[in-house]
PDB file of C-alpha atoms in Angstrom:
ATOM      1  CA  UNK A   1     -31.197 -58.494   9.768  1.00  0.00           C
ATOM      2  CA  UNK A   2     -29.726 -60.986  12.603  1.00  0.00           C
ATOM      3  CA  UNK A   3     -32.852 -60.668  14.361  1.00  0.00           C
ATOM      4  CA  UNK A   4     -35.362 -61.084  11.363  1.00  0.00           C
ATOM      5  CA  UNK A   5     -33.145 -64.302  10.604  1.00  0.00           C
ATOM      6  CA  UNK A   6     -33.458 -65.463  14.493  1.00  0.00           C
ATOM      7  CA  UNK A   7     -37.504 -64.425  14.762  1.00  0.00           C
ATOM      8  CA  UNK A   8     -37.956 -66.239  11.208  1.00  0.00           C
ATOM      9  CA  UNK A   9     -35.817 -69.508  12.715  1.00  0.00           C
ATOM     10  CA  UNK A  10     -38.147 -69.325  16.007  1.00  0.00           C
ATOM     11  CA  UNK A  11     -41.297 -68.374  14.473  1.00  0.00           C
ATOM     12  CA  UNK A  12     -40.732 -71.494  11.835  1.00  0.00           C
ATOM     13  CA  UNK A  13     -39.618 -73.680  14.343  1.00  0.00           C
ATOM     14  CA  UNK A  14     -42.876 -72.753  16.489  1.00  0.00           C
ATOM     15  CA  UNK A  15     -44.746 -73.573  14.107  1.00  0.00           C
ATOM     16  CA  UNK A  16     -43.513 -77.318  13.447  1.00  0.00           C
ATOM     17  CA  UNK A  17     -43.912 -77.538  17.210  1.00  0.00           C
ATOM     18  CA  UNK A  18     -46.781 -77.326  17.339  1.00  0.00           C
ATOM     19  CA  UNK A  19     -48.017 -79.021  14.240  1.00  0.00           C
ATOM     20  CA  UNK A  20     -46.538 -82.182  15.863  1.00  0.00           C
ATOM     21  CA  UNK A  21     -48.001 -80.919  20.123  1.00  0.00           C
ATOM     22  CA  UNK A  22     -51.599 -81.709  18.480  1.00  0.00           C
ATOM     23  CA  UNK A  23     -51.119 -84.781  16.439  1.00  0.00           C
ATOM     24  CA  UNK A  24     -53.007 -86.999  18.419  1.00  0.00           C
ATOM     25  CA  UNK A  25     -50.364 -90.314  20.503  1.00  0.00           C
ATOM     26  CA  UNK A  26     -49.754 -92.611  18.244  1.00  0.00           C
ATOM     27  CA  UNK A  27     -50.807 -90.718  15.040  1.00  0.00           C
ATOM     28  CA  UNK A  28     -48.626 -91.205  11.717  1.00  0.00           C
ATOM     29  CA  UNK A  29     -46.049 -88.432  10.506  1.00  0.00           C
ATOM     30  CA  UNK A  30     -44.033 -90.148   8.485  1.00  0.00           C
ATOM     31  CA  UNK A  31     -46.361 -90.164   5.544  1.00  0.00           C
ATOM     32  CA  UNK A  32     -47.004 -94.083   5.060  1.00  0.00           C
ATOM     33  CA  UNK A  33     -50.417 -95.084   4.575  1.00  0.00           C
ATOM     34  CA  UNK A  34     -52.314 -97.587   4.283  1.00  0.00           C
ATOM     35  CA  UNK A  35     -51.961 -98.870   0.967  1.00  0.00           C
ATOM     36  CA  UNK A  36     -55.998 -98.470  -0.464  1.00  0.00           C
ATOM     37  CA  UNK A  37     -57.214-100.603  -3.138  1.00  0.00           C
ATOM     38  CA  UNK A  38     -59.744-100.312  -5.011  1.00  0.00           C
ATOM     39  CA  UNK A  39     -62.105-103.212  -5.370  1.00  0.00           C
ATOM     40  CA  UNK A  40     -60.825-104.535  -8.259  1.00  0.00           C
ATOM     41  CA  UNK A  41     -57.146-104.388  -7.884  1.00  0.00           C
ATOM     42  CA  UNK A  42     -57.107-106.321  -4.380  1.00  0.00           C
ATOM     43  CA  UNK A  43     -58.935-109.279  -5.981  1.00  0.00           C
ATOM     44  CA  UNK A  44     -56.087-109.113  -8.580  1.00  0.00           C
ATOM     45  CA  UNK A  45     -53.592-109.029  -6.214  1.00  0.00           C
ATOM     46  CA  UNK A  46     -55.105-111.954  -4.010  1.00  0.00           C
ATOM     47  CA  UNK A  47     -55.345-114.137  -7.456  1.00  0.00           C
ATOM     48  CA  UNK A  48     -51.253-113.929  -7.705  1.00  0.00           C
ATOM     49  CA  UNK A  49     -50.827-113.802  -3.522  1.00  0.00           C
ATOM     50  CA  UNK A  50     -53.584-114.875  -1.612  1.00  0.00           C
ATOM     51  CA  UNK A  51     -54.339-112.632   1.820  1.00  0.00           C
ATOM     52  CA  UNK A  52     -57.339-111.582   3.153  1.00  0.00           C
ATOM     53  CA  UNK A  53     -58.659-108.531   2.141  1.00  0.00           C
ATOM     54  CA  UNK A  54     -60.455-105.569   3.921  1.00  0.00           C
ATOM     55  CA  UNK A  55     -63.031-103.063   2.718  1.00  0.00           C
ATOM     56  CA  UNK A  56     -63.887-100.078   4.477  1.00  0.00           C
ATOM     57  CA  UNK A  57     -67.395 -99.808   2.965  1.00  0.00           C
ATOM     58  CA  UNK A  58     -67.945 -95.514   3.194  1.00  0.00           C
ATOM     59  CA  UNK A  59     -69.689 -92.806   1.602  1.00  0.00           C
ATOM     60  CA  UNK A  60     -68.056 -88.960   1.624  1.00  0.00           C
ATOM     61  CA  UNK A  61     -71.179 -87.610   3.613  1.00  0.00           C
ATOM     62  CA  UNK A  62     -71.070 -90.098   6.258  1.00  0.00           C
ATOM     63  CA  UNK A  63     -69.359 -88.307   9.561  1.00  0.00           C
ATOM     64  CA  UNK A  64     -67.731 -91.198  11.414  1.00  0.00           C
ATOM     65  CA  UNK A  65     -66.183 -92.463   7.900  1.00  0.00           C
ATOM     66  CA  UNK A  66     -63.972 -89.101   8.326  1.00  0.00           C
ATOM     67  CA  UNK A  67     -63.126 -89.985  11.705  1.00  0.00           C
ATOM     68  CA  UNK A  68     -61.954 -93.108  11.214  1.00  0.00           C
ATOM     69  CA  UNK A  69     -59.692 -91.988   7.907  1.00  0.00           C
ATOM     70  CA  UNK A  70     -58.520 -89.035  10.773  1.00  0.00           C
ATOM     71  CA  UNK A  71     -57.997 -91.543  13.793  1.00  0.00           C
ATOM     72  CA  UNK A  72     -57.863 -95.133  12.869  1.00  0.00           C
ATOM     73  CA  UNK A  73     -56.249 -95.981   9.698  1.00  0.00           C
ATOM     74  CA  UNK A  74     -53.788 -93.315   9.792  1.00  0.00           C
ATOM     75  CA  UNK A  75     -52.069 -94.525  13.207  1.00  0.00           C
ATOM     76  CA  UNK A  76     -48.977 -96.603  12.822  1.00  0.00           C
ATOM     77  CA  UNK A  77     -49.840-100.262  13.904  1.00  0.00           C
ATOM     78  CA  UNK A  78     -52.631-100.428  12.589  1.00  0.00           C
ATOM     79  CA  UNK A  79     -51.061 -99.064   9.174  1.00  0.00           C
ATOM     80  CA  UNK A  80     -48.036-101.108   9.474  1.00  0.00           C
ATOM     81  CA  UNK A  81     -50.778-104.437  10.297  1.00  0.00           C
ATOM     82  CA  UNK A  82     -53.028-104.014   7.495  1.00  0.00           C
ATOM     83  CA  UNK A  83     -50.214-103.614   4.868  1.00  0.00           C
ATOM     84  CA  UNK A  84     -48.786-106.529   6.035  1.00  0.00           C
ATOM     85  CA  UNK A  85     -51.496-108.716   6.294  1.00  0.00           C
ATOM     86  CA  UNK A  86     -54.237-107.775   4.318  1.00  0.00           C
ATOM     87  CA  UNK A  87     -55.188-105.788   0.860  1.00  0.00           C
ATOM     88  CA  UNK A  88     -56.658-102.838   1.891  1.00  0.00           C
ATOM     89  CA  UNK A  89     -60.207-101.564  -0.139  1.00  0.00           C
ATOM     90  CA  UNK A  90     -61.677 -98.145   0.394  1.00  0.00           C
ATOM     91  CA  UNK A  91     -65.608 -98.843  -1.486  1.00  0.00           C
ATOM     92  CA  UNK A  92     -67.552 -95.830  -1.544  1.00  0.00           C
ATOM     93  CA  UNK A  93     -71.471 -97.162  -1.288  1.00  0.00           C
ATOM     94  CA  UNK A  94     -72.861 -94.392  -3.067  1.00  0.00           C
ATOM     95  CA  UNK A  95     -69.637 -94.677  -5.976  1.00  0.00           C
ATOM     96  CA  UNK A  96     -71.567 -95.001  -9.904  1.00  0.00           C
ATOM     97  CA  UNK A  97     -68.725 -96.684 -11.635  1.00  0.00           C
ATOM     98  CA  UNK A  98     -70.043-100.657 -12.423  1.00  0.00           C
ATOM     99  CA  UNK A  99     -67.527-102.967 -11.148  1.00  0.00           C
ATOM    100  CA  UNK A 100     -67.395-106.459 -12.239  1.00  0.00           C
ATOM    101  CA  UNK A 101     -66.429-109.584  -9.798  1.00  0.00           C
ATOM    102  CA  UNK A 102     -67.437-113.164 -10.588  1.00  0.00           C
ATOM    103  CA  UNK A 103     -68.910-112.914 -13.948  1.00  0.00           C
ATOM    104  CA  UNK A 104     -71.621-110.610 -12.492  1.00  0.00           C
ATOM    105  CA  UNK A 105     -71.342-107.000 -13.002  1.00  0.00           C
ATOM    106  CA  UNK A 106     -72.381-104.490 -10.409  1.00  0.00           C
ATOM    107  CA  UNK A 107     -74.143-101.250 -10.966  1.00  0.00           C
ATOM    108  CA  UNK A 108     -75.268 -98.490  -8.535  1.00  0.00           C
ATOM    109  CA  UNK A 109     -78.720 -98.065  -8.155  1.00  0.00           C
ATOM    110  CA  UNK A 110     -80.820 -94.916  -7.889  1.00  0.00           C
ATOM    111  CA  UNK A 111     -82.840 -94.887  -4.566  1.00  0.00           C
ATOM    112  CA  UNK A 112     -84.440 -91.566  -2.743  1.00  0.00           C
ATOM    113  CA  UNK A 113     -81.736 -88.857  -2.425  1.00  0.00           C
ATOM    114  CA  UNK A 114     -78.251 -90.455  -3.116  1.00  0.00           C
ATOM    115  CA  UNK A 115     -78.384 -94.527  -4.321  1.00  0.00           C
ATOM    116  CA  UNK A 116     -76.365 -96.917  -3.317  1.00  0.00           C
ATOM    117  CA  UNK A 117     -74.144 -99.397  -4.678  1.00  0.00           C
ATOM    118  CA  UNK A 118     -75.192-103.021  -5.510  1.00  0.00           C
ATOM    119  CA  UNK A 119     -71.471-104.597  -4.433  1.00  0.00           C
ATOM    120  CA  UNK A 120     -72.344-102.494  -1.361  1.00  0.00           C
ATOM    121  CA  UNK A 121     -75.483-104.026  -0.602  1.00  0.00           C
ATOM    122  CA  UNK A 122     -73.923-107.551  -1.838  1.00  0.00           C
ATOM    123  CA  UNK A 123     -71.087-107.045   0.580  1.00  0.00           C
ATOM    124  CA  UNK A 124     -73.348-105.722   3.755  1.00  0.00           C
ATOM    125  CA  UNK A 125     -76.462-107.852   3.586  1.00  0.00           C
ATOM    126  CA  UNK A 126     -78.722-105.226   2.270  1.00  0.00           C
ATOM    127  CA  UNK A 127     -77.534-103.177   6.023  1.00  0.00           C
ATOM    128  CA  UNK A 128     -75.934 -99.629   4.919  1.00  0.00           C
ATOM    129  CA  UNK A 129     -74.635 -99.162   7.494  1.00  0.00           C
ATOM    130  CA  UNK A 130     -71.261 -96.527   7.188  1.00  0.00           C
ATOM    131  CA  UNK A 131     -68.948 -96.731   8.187  1.00  0.00           C
ATOM    132  CA  UNK A 132     -68.821-100.974   7.830  1.00  0.00           C
ATOM    133  CA  UNK A 133     -66.196-103.334   7.823  1.00  0.00           C
ATOM    134  CA  UNK A 134     -65.966-105.960   5.623  1.00  0.00           C
ATOM    135  CA  UNK A 135     -63.840-108.735   6.136  1.00  0.00           C
ATOM    136  CA  UNK A 136     -62.833-111.375   3.118  1.00  0.00           C
ATOM    137  CA  UNK A 137     -61.066-114.645   3.391  1.00  0.00           C
ATOM    138  CA  UNK A 138     -58.942-115.691   0.563  1.00  0.00           C
ATOM    139  CA  UNK A 139     -61.104-116.990  -1.330  1.00  0.00           C
ATOM    140  CA  UNK A 140     -63.156-113.746  -1.535  1.00  0.00           C
ATOM    141  CA  UNK A 141     -65.645-115.418   0.655  1.00  0.00           C
ATOM    142  CA  UNK A 142     -66.980-113.305   3.779  1.00  0.00           C
ATOM    143  CA  UNK A 143     -65.495-113.418   7.465  1.00  0.00           C
ATOM    144  CA  UNK A 144     -67.957-110.634   8.484  1.00  0.00           C
ATOM    145  CA  UNK A 145     -69.281-107.297   8.809  1.00  0.00           C
ATOM    146  CA  UNK A 146     -69.128-104.464  11.098  1.00  0.00           C
ATOM    147  CA  UNK A 147     -70.574-101.859  11.263  1.00  0.00           C
ATOM    148  CA  UNK A 148     -69.485 -98.340  13.020  1.00  0.00           C
ATOM    149  CA  UNK A 149     -66.987 -96.642  14.186  1.00  0.00           C
ATOM    150  CA  UNK A 150     -63.922 -98.402  15.593  1.00  0.00           C
ATOM    151  CA  UNK A 151     -60.686 -96.717  17.735  1.00  0.00           C
ATOM    152  CA  UNK A 152     -57.412 -98.342  17.212  1.00  0.00           C
ATOM    153  CA  UNK A 153     -58.010-101.216  19.526  1.00  0.00           C
ATOM    154  CA  UNK A 154     -61.412-102.065  18.812  1.00  0.00           C
ATOM    155  CA  UNK A 155     -60.033-102.351  14.486  1.00  0.00           C
ATOM    156  CA  UNK A 156     -56.732-104.051  15.218  1.00  0.00           C
ATOM    157  CA  UNK A 157     -58.923-106.154  17.887  1.00  0.00           C
ATOM    158  CA  UNK A 158     -60.706-107.116  14.687  1.00  0.00           C
ATOM    159  CA  UNK A 159     -57.746-107.239  12.024  1.00  0.00           C
ATOM    160  CA  UNK A 160     -56.782-110.055  14.533  1.00  0.00           C
ATOM    161  CA  UNK A 161     -59.146-111.987  14.796  1.00  0.00           C
ATOM    162  CA  UNK A 162     -59.761-112.167  10.579  1.00  0.00           C
ATOM    163  CA  UNK A 163     -55.580-113.104  10.347  1.00  0.00           C
ATOM    164  CA  UNK A 164     -54.760-115.495  13.675  1.00  0.00           C
ATOM    165  CA  UNK A 165     -58.507-117.039  11.817  1.00  0.00           C
ATOM    166  CA  UNK A 166     -60.225-117.276  15.037  1.00  0.00           C
ATOM    167  CA  UNK A 167     -63.578-117.150  13.836  1.00  0.00           C
ATOM    168  CA  UNK A 168     -63.090-120.705  12.669  1.00  0.00           C
ATOM    169  CA  UNK A 169     -63.262-121.698  16.478  1.00  0.00           C
ATOM    170  CA  UNK A 170     -64.928-118.896  18.625  1.00  0.00           C
ATOM    171  CA  UNK A 171     -67.100-116.262  18.927  1.00  0.00           C
ATOM    172  CA  UNK A 172     -65.785-112.795  17.984  1.00  0.00           C
ATOM    173  CA  UNK A 173     -67.038-111.979  21.844  1.00  0.00           C
ATOM    174  CA  UNK A 174     -65.244-114.797  23.036  1.00  0.00           C
ATOM    175  CA  UNK A 175     -61.777-113.823  21.389  1.00  0.00           C
ATOM    176  CA  UNK A 176     -62.836-110.152  22.149  1.00  0.00           C
ATOM    177  CA  UNK A 177     -62.791-111.164  26.167  1.00  0.00           C
ATOM    178  CA  UNK A 178     -60.122-112.960  25.905  1.00  0.00           C
ATOM    179  CA  UNK A 179     -57.760-110.342  25.248  1.00  0.00           C
TER     180      UNK A 179
END
């Protein structure tokens, strides 16, 4: 019986070790996550306590959106910085539910095989590319659109550029070159 218990404990240890051994460096294993909100929740929150908003515009079929979820949005540095400085929104660019904002109702538009949501189209200036990150100021005015996959370092640079309001005095390319 002691051998079975010992083997069980060893097997459990090996399983746990292999789980942590193959996690990406810096990955979040404590269970912390970005506090994702709906569009409506973020707008209500910023009316009570003004903060910038970062919006992940994604689709369910987008490979690079999933890669960002797994390799960028789960990094402790990203989680801590976003949760401390932003309201974070995940916006499915193909969601069917209406969104009311600023006296307008944004709807899903059937188009081709999939369609698109009017708010996603408005935020992206009709350039539907996924993933895209949209940065908004405390007055819900767009700061910038950033299409494409970003690793942790690229995303952190963008987050800091918007948070520090460097966009008011310099281009993103100059800011990035100075980092």
